[in-house]
mmCIF file of C-alpha atoms in Angstrom:
data_model
loop_
_atom_site.group_PDB
_atom_site.id
_atom_site.type_symbol
_atom_site.label_atom_id
_atom_site.label_comp_id
_atom_site.label_asym_id
_atom_site.label_seq_id
_atom_site.Cartn_x
_atom_site.Cartn_y
_atom_site.Cartn_z
ATOM 1 C CA GLY F 10 11.256 9.345 2.112
ATOM 2 C CA ALA F 11 9.563 9.063 5.444
ATOM 3 C CA VAL F 12 9.960 5.873 7.448
ATOM 4 C CA VAL F 13 7.261 3.702 8.917
ATOM 5 C CA SER F 14 8.465 1.005 11.271
ATOM 6 C CA GLN F 15 6.363 -2.100 11.737
ATOM 7 C CA HIS F 16 7.141 -4.982 14.031
ATOM 8 C CA PRO F 17 7.348 -7.783 14.545
ATOM 9 C CA SER F 18 8.152 -8.774 10.989
ATOM 10 C CA ARG F 19 7.152 -12.347 11.640
ATOM 11 C CA VAL F 20 5.216 -14.037 14.396
ATOM 12 C CA ILE F 21 4.180 -17.625 14.929
ATOM 13 C CA CYS F 22 1.634 -18.297 17.629
ATOM 14 C CA LYS F 23 -0.694 -20.969 18.908
ATOM 15 C CA SER F 24 -4.375 -20.877 18.168
ATOM 16 C CA GLY F 25 -6.300 -18.908 20.792
ATOM 17 C CA THR F 26 -3.542 -16.476 21.675
ATOM 18 C CA SER F 27 -3.541 -12.758 20.938
ATOM 19 C CA VAL F 28 -0.920 -11.014 18.856
ATOM 20 C CA LYS F 29 -0.080 -7.313 18.841
ATOM 21 C CA ILE F 30 1.492 -5.602 15.846
ATOM 22 C CA GLU F 31 2.969 -2.116 16.163
ATOM 23 C CA CYS F 32 3.225 0.551 13.508
ATOM 24 C CA ARG F 33 5.271 3.694 14.107
ATOM 25 C CA SER F 34 5.909 6.718 11.947
ATOM 26 C CA LEU F 35 9.513 7.570 12.770
ATOM 27 C CA ASP F 36 10.043 11.024 11.353
ATOM 28 C CA PHE F 37 6.592 12.473 10.852
ATOM 29 C CA GLN F 38 3.284 12.693 12.619
ATOM 30 C CA ALA F 39 0.449 10.649 11.239
ATOM 31 C CA THR F 40 -3.060 11.486 12.308
ATOM 32 C CA THR F 41 -4.297 8.701 10.062
ATOM 33 C CA MET F 42 -2.909 5.208 9.730
ATOM 34 C CA PHE F 43 -4.290 2.278 7.802
ATOM 35 C CA TRP F 44 -4.167 -1.474 8.306
ATOM 36 C CA TYR F 45 -4.236 -3.926 5.436
ATOM 37 C CA ARG F 46 -4.263 -7.646 4.970
ATOM 38 C CA GLN F 47 -2.667 -9.285 1.984
ATOM 39 C CA PHE F 48 -2.933 -12.866 0.774
ATOM 40 C CA PRO F 49 -0.282 -14.377 -1.504
ATOM 41 C CA LYS F 50 -0.275 -12.875 -4.986
ATOM 42 C CA GLN F 51 -3.231 -10.656 -4.159
ATOM 43 C CA SER F 52 -3.551 -6.942 -3.690
ATOM 44 C CA LEU F 53 -3.877 -5.030 -0.451
ATOM 45 C CA MET F 54 -7.168 -5.384 1.343
ATOM 46 C CA LEU F 55 -7.982 -2.435 3.580
ATOM 47 C CA MET F 56 -9.111 -3.595 6.994
ATOM 48 C CA ALA F 57 -9.498 -0.368 8.910
ATOM 49 C CA THR F 58 -8.622 3.291 9.114
ATOM 50 C CA SER F 59 -7.092 4.399 12.369
ATOM 51 C CA ASN F 60 -7.420 8.005 13.506
ATOM 52 C CA GLU F 61 -5.415 9.357 16.408
ATOM 53 C CA GLY F 62 -7.531 9.812 19.500
ATOM 54 C CA SER F 63 -10.691 8.276 18.087
ATOM 55 C CA LYS F 64 -12.175 4.911 17.253
ATOM 56 C CA ALA F 65 -11.021 3.129 14.154
ATOM 57 C CA THR F 66 -13.267 2.811 11.141
ATOM 58 C CA TYR F 67 -13.540 -0.784 9.959
ATOM 59 C CA GLU F 68 -14.259 -1.961 6.458
ATOM 60 C CA GLN F 69 -17.277 -4.103 5.803
ATOM 61 C CA GLY F 70 -16.741 -7.686 6.851
ATOM 62 C CA VAL F 71 -13.879 -6.953 9.256
ATOM 63 C CA GLU F 72 -14.675 -7.928 12.838
ATOM 64 C CA LYS F 73 -13.751 -5.043 15.101
ATOM 65 C CA ASP F 74 -13.767 -7.260 18.187
ATOM 66 C CA LYS F 75 -11.355 -9.586 16.468
ATOM 67 C CA PHE F 76 -8.987 -6.951 15.155
ATOM 68 C CA LEU F 77 -8.524 -4.328 17.841
ATOM 69 C CA ILE F 78 -6.922 -1.099 16.694
ATOM 70 C CA ASN F 79 -5.517 1.562 18.959
ATOM 71 C CA HIS F 80 -4.051 4.851 17.753
ATOM 72 C CA ALA F 81 -2.983 6.436 21.012
ATOM 73 C CA SER F 82 -0.464 8.918 19.668
ATOM 74 C CA LEU F 83 0.423 10.722 16.460
ATOM 75 C CA THR F 84 3.201 8.242 15.760
ATOM 76 C CA LEU F 85 1.878 4.890 16.934
ATOM 77 C CA SER F 86 -0.962 2.607 15.958
ATOM 78 C CA THR F 87 -1.347 -0.992 17.082
ATOM 79 C CA LEU F 88 -3.348 -3.890 15.705
ATOM 80 C CA THR F 89 -4.177 -6.722 18.074
ATOM 81 C CA VAL F 90 -5.461 -9.952 16.611
ATOM 82 C CA THR F 91 -7.443 -11.450 19.459
ATOM 83 C CA SER F 92 -7.894 -15.198 19.938
ATOM 84 C CA ALA F 93 -6.066 -15.878 16.708
ATOM 85 C CA HIS F 94 -7.054 -18.878 14.605
ATOM 86 C CA PRO F 95 -5.328 -20.459 11.615
ATOM 87 C CA GLU F 96 -7.612 -18.583 9.215
ATOM 88 C CA ASP F 97 -6.132 -15.329 10.567
ATOM 89 C CA SER F 98 -2.758 -16.338 9.175
ATOM 90 C CA SER F 99 -1.828 -13.672 6.665
ATOM 91 C CA PHE F 100 0.504 -10.800 5.845
ATOM 92 C CA TYR F 101 -0.535 -7.630 7.667
ATOM 93 C CA ILE F 102 0.723 -4.231 6.558
ATOM 94 C CA CYS F 103 0.272 -0.796 8.075
ATOM 95 C CA SER F 104 0.615 2.565 6.416
ATOM 96 C CA ALA F 105 0.726 6.148 7.608
ATOM 97 C CA ARG F 106 -0.445 9.236 5.803
ATOM 98 C CA GLN F 107 1.813 12.259 5.813
ATOM 99 C CA THR F 108 -0.735 15.000 6.318
ATOM 100 C CA THR F 109 1.399 17.771 4.844
ATOM 101 C CA ASN F 110 1.348 16.303 1.345
ATOM 102 C CA GLU F 111 -0.995 13.312 1.363
ATOM 103 C CA LYS F 112 1.841 10.870 0.744
ATOM 104 C CA LEU F 113 1.299 7.383 2.112
ATOM 105 C CA PHE F 114 4.168 5.339 3.496
ATOM 106 C CA PHE F 115 4.034 1.668 4.353
ATOM 107 C CA GLY F 116 5.550 -0.470 7.035
ATOM 108 C CA SER F 117 7.511 -3.564 6.083
ATOM 109 C CA GLY F 118 4.683 -5.922 6.977
ATOM 110 C CA THR F 119 4.101 -8.682 9.520
ATOM 111 C CA GLN F 120 3.703 -12.314 8.535
ATOM 112 C CA LEU F 121 1.378 -13.948 11.041
ATOM 113 C CA SER F 122 1.223 -17.721 11.202
ATOM 114 C CA VAL F 123 -1.275 -19.276 13.594
ATOM 115 C CA LEU F 124 -0.718 -22.933 14.346
ATOM 116 C CA GLN B 3 -17.020 -0.158 -12.207
ATOM 117 C CA LYS B 4 -13.953 -0.124 -10.005
ATOM 118 C CA GLU B 5 -12.507 3.245 -9.035
ATOM 119 C CA VAL B 6 -9.053 2.163 -10.263
ATOM 120 C CA GLU B 7 -8.280 -0.442 -12.907
ATOM 121 C CA GLN B 8 -4.865 -1.997 -13.373
ATOM 122 C CA ASP B 9 -3.877 -4.933 -15.549
ATOM 123 C CA PRO B 10 -2.528 -7.611 -13.158
ATOM 124 C CA GLY B 11 -0.191 -9.081 -15.773
ATOM 125 C CA PRO B 12 2.031 -10.950 -15.278
ATOM 126 C CA LEU B 13 4.433 -8.987 -17.425
ATOM 127 C CA SER B 14 7.748 -10.504 -18.447
ATOM 128 C CA VAL B 15 10.449 -8.520 -20.265
ATOM 129 C CA PRO B 16 14.126 -9.011 -21.106
ATOM 130 C CA GLU B 17 16.721 -7.026 -19.211
ATOM 131 C CA GLY B 18 17.242 -3.576 -20.703
ATOM 132 C CA ALA B 19 13.715 -3.267 -22.075
ATOM 133 C CA ILE B 20 11.445 -0.293 -21.475
ATOM 134 C CA VAL B 21 8.517 -1.247 -19.269
ATOM 135 C CA SER B 22 5.156 0.498 -19.403
ATOM 136 C CA LEU B 23 2.698 0.046 -16.549
ATOM 137 C CA ASN B 24 -0.728 1.634 -16.652
ATOM 138 C CA CYS B 25 -3.809 2.419 -14.589
ATOM 139 C CA THR B 26 -7.112 3.994 -15.462
ATOM 140 C CA TYR B 27 -9.520 5.611 -13.062
ATOM 141 C CA SER B 28 -13.105 6.752 -13.123
ATOM 142 C CA ASN B 29 -13.280 9.575 -10.571
ATOM 143 C CA SER B 30 -12.133 12.946 -11.866
ATOM 144 C CA ALA B 31 -11.799 14.187 -8.274
ATOM 145 C CA PHE B 32 -8.570 12.256 -7.775
ATOM 146 C CA GLN B 33 -5.750 14.737 -7.391
ATOM 147 C CA TYR B 34 -2.727 12.837 -6.154
ATOM 148 C CA PHE B 35 -1.222 9.866 -7.936
ATOM 149 C CA MET B 36 1.384 7.448 -6.703
ATOM 150 C CA TRP B 37 3.273 4.387 -7.837
ATOM 151 C CA TYR B 38 4.536 1.810 -5.377
ATOM 152 C CA ARG B 39 6.863 -1.140 -5.795
ATOM 153 C CA GLN B 40 6.310 -4.201 -3.642
ATOM 154 C CA TYR B 41 8.719 -7.073 -3.345
ATOM 155 C CA SER B 42 7.390 -10.390 -2.137
ATOM 156 C CA ARG B 43 6.618 -10.389 1.587
ATOM 157 C CA LYS B 44 7.586 -6.726 1.976
ATOM 158 C CA GLY B 45 5.602 -3.535 2.386
ATOM 159 C CA PRO B 46 5.054 -1.339 -0.686
ATOM 160 C CA GLU B 47 7.715 1.285 -1.308
ATOM 161 C CA LEU B 48 6.765 4.700 -2.677
ATOM 162 C CA LEU B 49 8.430 5.224 -6.056
ATOM 163 C CA MET B 50 6.717 8.227 -7.601
ATOM 164 C CA TYR B 51 4.274 10.882 -6.440
ATOM 165 C CA THR B 52 2.590 13.383 -8.728
ATOM 166 C CA TYR B 53 -0.349 15.728 -8.560
ATOM 167 C CA SER B 54 -0.514 17.328 -11.970
ATOM 168 C CA SER B 55 -0.873 16.206 -15.543
ATOM 169 C CA GLY B 56 2.356 15.652 -17.397
ATOM 170 C CA ASN B 57 5.553 13.746 -16.801
ATOM 171 C CA LYS B 58 7.756 13.430 -13.755
ATOM 172 C CA GLU B 59 11.121 11.773 -14.020
ATOM 173 C CA ASP B 60 13.288 10.210 -11.334
ATOM 174 C CA GLY B 61 16.267 8.250 -12.553
ATOM 175 C CA ARG B 62 15.078 5.360 -14.694
ATOM 176 C CA PHE B 63 11.449 5.962 -13.700
ATOM 177 C CA THR B 64 8.983 8.308 -15.371
ATOM 178 C CA ALA B 65 5.460 8.832 -14.100
ATOM 179 C CA GLN B 66 2.918 10.197 -16.519
ATOM 180 C CA VAL B 67 -0.525 11.546 -15.682
ATOM 181 C CA ASP B 68 -3.223 12.381 -18.185
ATOM 182 C CA LYS B 69 -6.157 13.775 -16.236
ATOM 183 C CA SER B 70 -8.264 14.395 -19.313
ATOM 184 C CA SER B 71 -8.141 10.680 -20.165
ATOM 185 C CA LYS B 72 -8.050 9.542 -16.513
ATOM 186 C CA TYR B 73 -4.948 7.523 -17.240
ATOM 187 C CA ILE B 74 -1.623 7.195 -15.470
ATOM 188 C CA SER B 75 1.534 5.367 -16.472
ATOM 189 C CA LEU B 76 4.869 4.375 -15.044
ATOM 190 C CA PHE B 77 7.762 3.844 -17.418
ATOM 191 C CA ILE B 78 10.916 2.002 -16.415
ATOM 192 C CA ARG B 79 13.907 2.476 -18.688
ATOM 193 C CA ASP B 80 16.797 0.030 -18.926
ATOM 194 C CA SER B 81 14.923 -2.478 -16.793
ATOM 195 C CA GLN B 82 16.983 -4.610 -14.429
ATOM 196 C CA PRO B 83 16.302 -7.989 -12.795
ATOM 197 C CA SER B 84 16.095 -6.102 -9.483
ATOM 198 C CA ASP B 85 13.031 -4.296 -10.868
ATOM 199 C CA SER B 86 11.135 -7.603 -10.721
ATOM 200 C CA ALA B 87 8.308 -6.888 -8.293
ATOM 201 C CA THR B 88 4.650 -5.994 -8.152
ATOM 202 C CA TYR B 89 3.847 -2.392 -9.034
ATOM 203 C CA LEU B 90 0.797 -0.737 -7.527
ATOM 204 C CA CYS B 91 -0.794 2.484 -8.633
ATOM 205 C CA ALA B 92 -2.633 4.541 -6.033
ATOM 206 C CA MET B 93 -4.635 7.718 -6.035
ATOM 207 C CA ILE B 94 -6.481 9.912 -3.595
ATOM 208 C CA ARG B 95 -8.857 12.763 -3.250
ATOM 209 C CA PRO B 96 -7.522 15.206 -0.608
ATOM 210 C CA GLY B 97 -8.512 14.152 2.892
ATOM 211 C CA ASN B 98 -10.010 10.901 1.668
ATOM 212 C CA GLN B 99 -9.247 7.253 1.372
ATOM 213 C CA PHE B 100 -6.563 5.929 -0.914
ATOM 214 C CA TYR B 101 -7.585 3.774 -3.841
ATOM 215 C CA PHE B 102 -5.175 1.150 -5.118
ATOM 216 C CA GLY B 103 -4.907 -0.771 -8.326
ATOM 217 C CA THR B 104 -4.666 -4.533 -8.038
ATOM 218 C CA GLY B 105 -0.962 -4.434 -8.916
ATOM 219 C CA THR B 106 1.006 -5.596 -11.959
ATOM 220 C CA SER B 107 3.520 -8.380 -11.491
ATOM 221 C CA LEU B 108 6.721 -7.659 -13.418
ATOM 222 C CA THR B 109 9.577 -10.059 -14.122
ATOM 223 C CA VAL B 110 12.756 -8.814 -15.794
ATOM 224 C CA ILE B 111 14.664 -11.710 -17.300
ATOM 225 C CA PRO B 112 18.483 -11.472 -17.277
#
C-alpha cells in the first residue's frame, strides 16, 4: 500500500516551546490530509482537515491558533503545536487520502510529551 | 445516533480461533468501507478496502459488507498472538469525511 511518513515519532519539549510535526505522502499525491489526536485506549479524534493550497478546516473545539496546519504541497502537511503545554501531551497522527480511490493511509504517529 | 457504531470490546480469544469484528452504520450513502489495525502507539494500518456488498478475502482476513442491513464485518481465521491490536472500521461517502468506529481491542492468547 501507499506510504505516509510522519516524523518525528517522539518529541519531548519544555512548556512554552513550539513543536512541528511533518506528514509526507511518499508515493502518491494527497490533496487532502487529516490530523488526529489520540489519547490512551481511545479512538482517533479528528482535529482538522488540511487541503493543499488552502486554509485548514478545524473541528469544533480545536484552537486553530494553537494548532497551526500548513499544506503547502501535494505531498506535505505540517502541524505546529504552538506554545505547547503539558495538556497538549498526546499521540498525534496524520493521514492522507489517495484521491484516485478514496483510500486513507496513516502516518506512524508522533508522541508529544510536554514537560 | 452515531454514524458508525462499533463494540469496543475488549475481545479475548485463544490462538487459532476465528474472530468476528463488526460495525453498523446509519447512513446509506456510505460507499467505501475499510478496516484498519492499530498496534499500541502506532498509526493505523489499512487491512481491507471494499466498496460493494459481499465478501472480500485476503489471506486470513475476510471483509464482509451488507449494505441492505448497513453492517460490515471483519473475520480473522486462525488468529495469532500477533493479531492482538485494536481494529477500526471506517467508511466514507465519496469526496467526504471519513467516519471511524471507536475500535475493538482484540487479544489473542497463546
